[in-house]
Short mmCIF file of C-alpha atoms and ligand atoms in Angstrom, two decimals:
data_model
loop_
_atom_site.label_atom_id
_atom_site.label_comp_id
_atom_site.label_asym_id
_atom_site.label_seq_id
_atom_site.Cartn_x
_atom_site.Cartn_y
_atom_site.Cartn_z
CA MET E 1 248.25 -40.61 132.60
CA GLN E 2 250.67 -37.98 131.34
CA ILE E 3 249.74 -35.39 128.72
CA GLY E 4 252.97 -33.73 127.67
CA ASN E 5 254.91 -32.44 130.61
CA PHE E 6 252.42 -29.90 131.80
CA HIS E 7 249.38 -31.64 133.11
CA HIS E 8 247.81 -35.02 133.75
CA VAL E 9 244.31 -36.42 133.92
CA THR E 10 243.03 -36.95 137.44
CA ASP E 11 240.47 -39.43 138.67
CA LYS E 12 238.12 -36.64 139.74
CA LEU E 13 235.00 -35.88 137.71
CA CYS E 14 233.62 -32.45 136.72
CA PRO E 15 230.22 -32.39 138.41
CA ARG E 16 228.69 -30.70 135.36
CA HIS E 17 230.21 -32.77 132.58
CA GLN E 18 231.22 -36.04 134.22
CA THR E 19 234.62 -35.54 132.53
CA TYR E 20 237.90 -36.33 134.30
CA THR E 21 239.63 -33.10 135.25
CA TRP E 22 243.18 -32.08 134.32
CA GLN E 23 245.76 -30.99 136.84
CA SER E 24 249.08 -29.24 136.30
CA ASN E 25 252.14 -31.38 137.11
CA ASP E 26 253.87 -28.48 138.76
CA LYS E 27 252.54 -25.83 141.07
CA VAL E 28 252.00 -22.49 139.38
CA LYS E 29 252.34 -19.00 140.81
CA ALA E 30 249.58 -16.48 140.45
CA ILE E 31 249.50 -12.78 141.36
CA ASP E 32 246.26 -13.14 143.31
CA ARG E 33 247.46 -16.15 145.37
CA LYS E 34 249.93 -16.23 148.20
CA GLU E 35 251.15 -19.75 147.59
CA PRO E 36 251.94 -21.63 144.38
CA TYR E 37 249.15 -24.15 143.65
CA TYR E 38 248.13 -26.96 141.31
CA VAL E 39 245.69 -25.83 138.64
CA GLU E 40 242.81 -28.22 138.19
CA VAL E 41 240.28 -27.73 135.42
CA CYS E 42 237.61 -29.54 133.49
CA PRO E 43 238.60 -29.40 129.79
CA VAL E 44 234.97 -29.19 128.70
CA CYS E 45 234.29 -26.26 131.04
CA VAL E 46 237.35 -24.48 129.61
CA GLN E 47 236.29 -25.06 126.03
CA GLU E 48 232.80 -23.81 126.84
CA LYS E 49 234.22 -20.63 128.33
CA ILE E 50 236.42 -19.99 125.29
CA ASP E 51 233.52 -20.62 122.92
CA LYS E 52 231.27 -18.28 124.88
CA GLU E 53 233.83 -15.47 124.89
CA LEU E 54 234.45 -15.88 121.18
CA THR E 55 230.73 -15.74 120.47
CA GLU E 56 230.43 -12.59 122.53
CA ILE E 57 233.38 -10.89 120.82
CA THR E 58 232.21 -11.87 117.33
CA GLY E 59 228.63 -11.00 118.21
CA GLU E 60 229.64 -7.56 119.36
CA ALA E 61 231.70 -6.91 116.22
CA VAL E 62 228.84 -8.02 114.01
CA LEU E 63 226.43 -5.85 115.98
CA ASN E 64 228.71 -2.81 115.72
CA ALA E 65 229.13 -3.25 111.98
CA GLU E 66 225.41 -3.74 111.65
CA LEU E 67 224.66 -0.67 113.77
CA SER E 68 226.60 1.60 111.44
CA GLN E 69 224.44 0.33 108.60
CA THR E 70 221.24 0.43 110.63
CA TYR E 71 220.66 2.38 113.85
CA ASP E 72 223.24 5.10 113.14
CA LEU E 73 221.98 5.57 109.62
CA PHE E 74 219.02 7.55 110.91
CA GLU E 75 221.15 10.42 112.27
CA ARG E 76 223.69 10.17 109.47
CA LYS E 77 221.48 10.16 106.42
CA SER E 78 218.09 11.51 107.42
CA ILE E 79 217.34 15.05 106.27
CA ILE E 80 215.91 16.85 109.27
CA THR E 81 215.39 20.59 109.19
CA PRO E 82 216.52 22.60 112.25
CA LYS E 83 212.90 23.29 113.16
CA LEU E 84 212.21 19.57 113.50
CA GLN E 85 215.54 18.67 115.12
CA SER E 86 213.96 17.93 118.51
CA ALA E 87 210.70 16.45 117.23
CA SER E 88 209.80 13.25 119.09
CA TYR E 89 206.93 11.88 121.16
CA LYS E 90 208.44 13.66 124.18
CA THR E 91 208.07 17.04 122.52
CA PHE E 92 204.69 16.29 120.92
CA THR E 93 202.14 18.42 122.71
CA VAL E 94 198.55 17.24 122.87
CA SER E 95 196.26 20.24 122.96
CA GLY E 96 193.02 18.70 121.82
CA GLU E 97 191.10 15.62 120.75
CA ILE E 98 192.61 15.57 117.25
CA ASP E 99 196.17 15.70 118.58
CA LYS E 100 195.32 12.85 120.90
CA GLN E 101 193.88 10.76 118.07
CA ALA E 102 196.91 11.52 115.89
CA LYS E 103 199.33 10.54 118.66
CA ASP E 104 197.39 7.35 119.42
CA PHE E 105 197.53 6.46 115.75
CA GLY E 106 201.30 7.07 115.75
CA LEU E 107 201.84 4.83 118.78
CA TRP E 108 199.60 2.19 117.24
CA LEU E 109 201.66 2.33 114.04
CA ASN E 110 204.86 1.93 116.08
CA GLU E 111 203.40 -1.25 117.59
CA TYR E 112 202.28 -2.45 114.20
CA TYR E 113 205.73 -2.18 112.66
CA PHE E 114 207.71 -3.17 115.75
CA LYS E 115 205.80 -5.64 117.91
CA ASN E 116 203.76 -7.15 115.09
CA GLU E 117 206.52 -6.74 112.47
CA GLY E 118 203.80 -5.43 110.16
CA THR E 119 204.36 -4.78 106.47
CA GLY E 120 202.86 -2.44 103.87
CA ASN E 121 202.86 1.34 103.62
CA ALA E 122 201.26 3.86 105.94
CA ILE E 123 199.77 7.30 105.31
CA LEU E 124 199.17 10.41 107.40
CA GLN E 125 197.08 12.94 105.54
CA GLY E 126 196.07 16.43 106.61
CA ARG E 127 196.23 20.11 105.83
CA PRO E 128 199.56 21.96 106.25
CA GLY E 129 200.38 22.87 109.82
CA VAL E 130 198.48 20.15 111.67
CA GLY E 131 201.71 18.58 112.92
CA LYS E 132 202.19 15.71 110.47
CA SER E 133 205.97 16.11 110.16
CA HIS E 134 206.47 16.20 113.92
CA LEU E 135 204.40 13.05 114.44
CA THR E 136 206.03 11.25 111.50
CA LEU E 137 209.48 11.99 112.90
CA ALA E 138 208.37 10.85 116.37
CA ILE E 139 207.27 7.51 114.89
CA ALA E 140 210.56 7.16 113.00
CA ARG E 141 212.74 7.90 116.05
CA LYS E 142 210.82 5.51 118.30
CA LEU E 143 210.99 2.73 115.72
CA ASN E 144 214.75 3.21 115.40
CA GLU E 145 215.19 3.09 119.20
CA ASP E 146 212.83 0.15 119.76
CA TRP E 147 214.64 -2.14 117.31
CA LYS E 148 218.01 -1.19 118.75
CA ALA E 149 216.79 -1.84 122.30
CA ILE E 150 216.18 -5.50 121.50
CA LYS E 151 219.52 -5.72 119.63
CA LYS E 152 217.91 -6.21 116.24
CA PRO E 153 218.65 -2.79 114.79
CA LYS E 154 216.87 -1.83 111.58
CA SER E 155 217.55 1.00 109.20
CA VAL E 156 215.18 3.94 109.44
CA LEU E 157 215.33 7.09 107.30
CA PHE E 158 213.33 10.31 107.37
CA ILE E 159 213.44 12.31 104.14
CA PRO E 160 211.36 15.32 103.05
CA VAL E 161 210.36 14.56 99.48
CA ASN E 162 211.18 18.01 98.11
CA ARG E 163 214.66 17.88 99.69
CA LEU E 164 215.18 14.44 98.21
CA PHE E 165 214.64 15.80 94.72
CA GLN E 166 216.70 18.95 95.41
CA THR E 167 219.60 16.70 96.45
CA ILE E 168 219.32 14.66 93.27
CA GLN E 169 218.98 17.80 91.14
CA ALA E 170 222.09 19.26 92.76
CA SER E 171 224.04 16.27 91.50
CA PHE E 172 222.92 16.83 87.90
CA ASN E 173 225.36 19.66 87.29
CA LYS E 174 227.83 19.51 90.13
CA SER E 175 229.66 16.64 91.76
CA ASP E 176 228.08 17.29 95.16
CA GLY E 177 224.72 15.94 96.20
CA MET E 178 223.80 12.31 95.76
CA SER E 179 223.20 11.05 92.26
CA ARG E 180 219.83 9.58 91.38
CA ASP E 181 221.21 6.06 91.41
CA GLU E 182 223.03 6.46 94.70
CA MET E 183 219.90 7.86 96.28
CA MET E 184 217.79 5.07 94.85
CA LYS E 185 220.20 2.43 96.16
CA LEU E 186 220.12 3.91 99.64
CA LEU E 187 216.38 4.45 99.85
CA GLU E 188 215.25 1.17 98.37
CA ARG E 189 217.30 -0.85 100.91
CA VAL E 190 216.22 1.00 104.05
CA ASP E 191 213.96 -1.10 106.31
CA TYR E 192 211.58 1.76 107.14
CA LEU E 193 211.49 4.82 104.91
CA PHE E 194 209.62 7.92 106.07
CA LEU E 195 208.73 10.33 103.28
CA ASP E 196 207.79 13.75 104.59
CA ASP E 197 205.38 15.97 102.70
CA LEU E 198 204.78 13.96 99.55
CA GLY E 199 203.23 16.21 96.91
CA LYS E 200 205.15 19.29 97.93
CA GLU E 201 207.60 18.56 95.13
CA SER E 202 204.77 18.78 92.63
CA THR E 203 203.60 22.12 91.36
CA PHE E 204 200.01 21.21 92.25
CA GLY E 205 199.61 24.03 94.73
CA ASN E 206 200.68 26.66 92.22
CA HIS E 207 199.52 25.53 88.83
CA GLY E 208 197.54 22.33 89.24
CA ASN E 209 200.12 20.60 87.04
CA GLU E 210 201.24 17.01 87.27
CA ALA E 211 204.47 16.38 89.12
CA SER E 212 207.29 16.30 86.60
CA ASN E 213 207.99 12.99 84.93
CA TRP E 214 211.42 12.16 86.30
CA LYS E 215 210.19 12.69 89.85
CA GLN E 216 207.20 10.46 89.29
CA GLU E 217 209.42 7.82 87.72
CA PHE E 218 211.77 7.98 90.66
CA LEU E 219 208.95 7.58 93.17
CA TYR E 220 207.37 4.74 91.18
CA GLU E 221 210.64 2.82 90.89
CA LEU E 222 211.38 3.38 94.57
CA LEU E 223 207.97 2.38 95.92
CA ASP E 224 207.80 -0.55 93.56
CA MET E 225 210.99 -1.95 95.15
CA ARG E 226 209.97 -1.28 98.74
CA GLY E 227 207.67 -2.71 101.38
CA LYS E 228 207.42 -0.37 104.36
CA THR E 229 207.20 3.29 103.45
CA ILE E 230 205.48 5.72 105.80
CA ILE E 231 204.24 8.78 103.96
CA ASN E 232 202.70 12.05 105.06
CA THR E 233 201.02 14.37 102.61
CA ASN E 234 198.81 17.43 102.38
CA LEU E 235 197.06 15.92 99.38
CA ASN E 236 193.82 14.01 99.74
CA GLY E 237 192.92 11.06 97.55
CA GLU E 238 191.41 13.16 94.77
CA GLN E 239 194.41 15.48 94.69
CA LEU E 240 196.86 12.56 94.68
CA LYS E 241 195.12 11.20 91.60
CA LYS E 242 195.45 14.59 89.87
CA VAL E 243 199.14 14.96 90.67
CA TYR E 244 200.35 11.42 90.07
CA ASP E 245 199.93 8.72 87.49
CA PRO E 246 197.44 6.00 88.59
CA SER E 247 200.21 3.39 88.71
CA LEU E 248 202.16 5.57 91.15
CA VAL E 249 199.06 6.20 93.29
CA SER E 250 198.57 2.44 93.56
CA ARG E 251 202.22 2.02 94.70
CA ILE E 252 201.70 4.75 97.30
CA MET E 253 198.64 2.90 98.60
CA ASP E 254 200.39 -0.47 98.57
CA GLY E 255 199.41 -2.48 101.66
CA VAL E 256 198.11 0.59 103.47
CA GLY E 257 194.97 -1.10 104.78
CA LYS E 258 194.33 0.22 108.29
CA ASN E 259 197.61 2.16 108.40
CA ILE E 260 196.06 5.47 107.51
CA PHE E 261 195.25 8.54 109.55
CA VAL E 262 193.31 11.44 108.06
CA TYR E 263 193.24 14.66 110.07
CA PRO E 264 189.71 16.07 110.13
CA GLU E 265 189.10 19.07 107.87
CA HIS E 266 188.72 21.35 110.89
CA ALA E 267 192.04 20.29 112.43
CA GLU E 268 193.65 23.30 113.98
CA ASP E 269 196.79 24.76 112.42
CA ARG E 270 199.45 24.22 115.09
CA ARG E 271 201.54 26.97 113.54
CA LYS E 272 198.67 29.45 113.99
CA LEU E 273 199.72 33.07 114.01
CA PRO E 274 198.97 35.04 117.16
CA PHE E 275 196.88 37.65 115.29
ZN1 ZN T 1 233.07 -29.33 133.26
#
């Protein structure tokens, strides 16, 4: 049987598809062959190969586009102070039982959010200087890497709360900084949001005042829209209740359950002065 002038159907079957193969009517020349030869193919095998390549190309493009919205977002949009630039599990030193417990909690939380695809918020609470920010950042980085490693990248952001509000405040008068709405849009869509040092933005430490209203409203609106927010704070439960409205405190505690680590009162200040 003739198909056009180029090839015909043979009486040989493709061993995989039980389809009759096609053979070129004329011999063709190929760079990697010495002699011209008849090309014989199974049409189903060819189609499968084309489909597979297309899927791979499209899949890669989708993944790349997704990565810029997800994995890369961490480095692009997180606010990480120079001091914490290298903070990860690798640089987390364990110099005592409390450090070990804190690190174990961090690794457990990584498993909870990654392997178990857990939901709800998480809290790390302790006095200033116990290493909360370092550990929080280590958790964030690992989560970002773990999801990427299995080609299901998720968006992860690390933001110090006081810097968040400074950025919004900067946009009040000037055109730089991110406006409140832009910031809200970004933060509410992120898969895993890490809020560093919640409470620092309040004037609690200085005057015992409530955090200002617009900040509380922002946090309430944000947490109300979100599922997985990992928060570290110097404030204990009683202090949280003094600084924030009860409705905000309940959003902070949303789904926390077992996802909470409280550094013991006597936890050593890792930034201890040498005198
Ligand atoms: Zn075939």
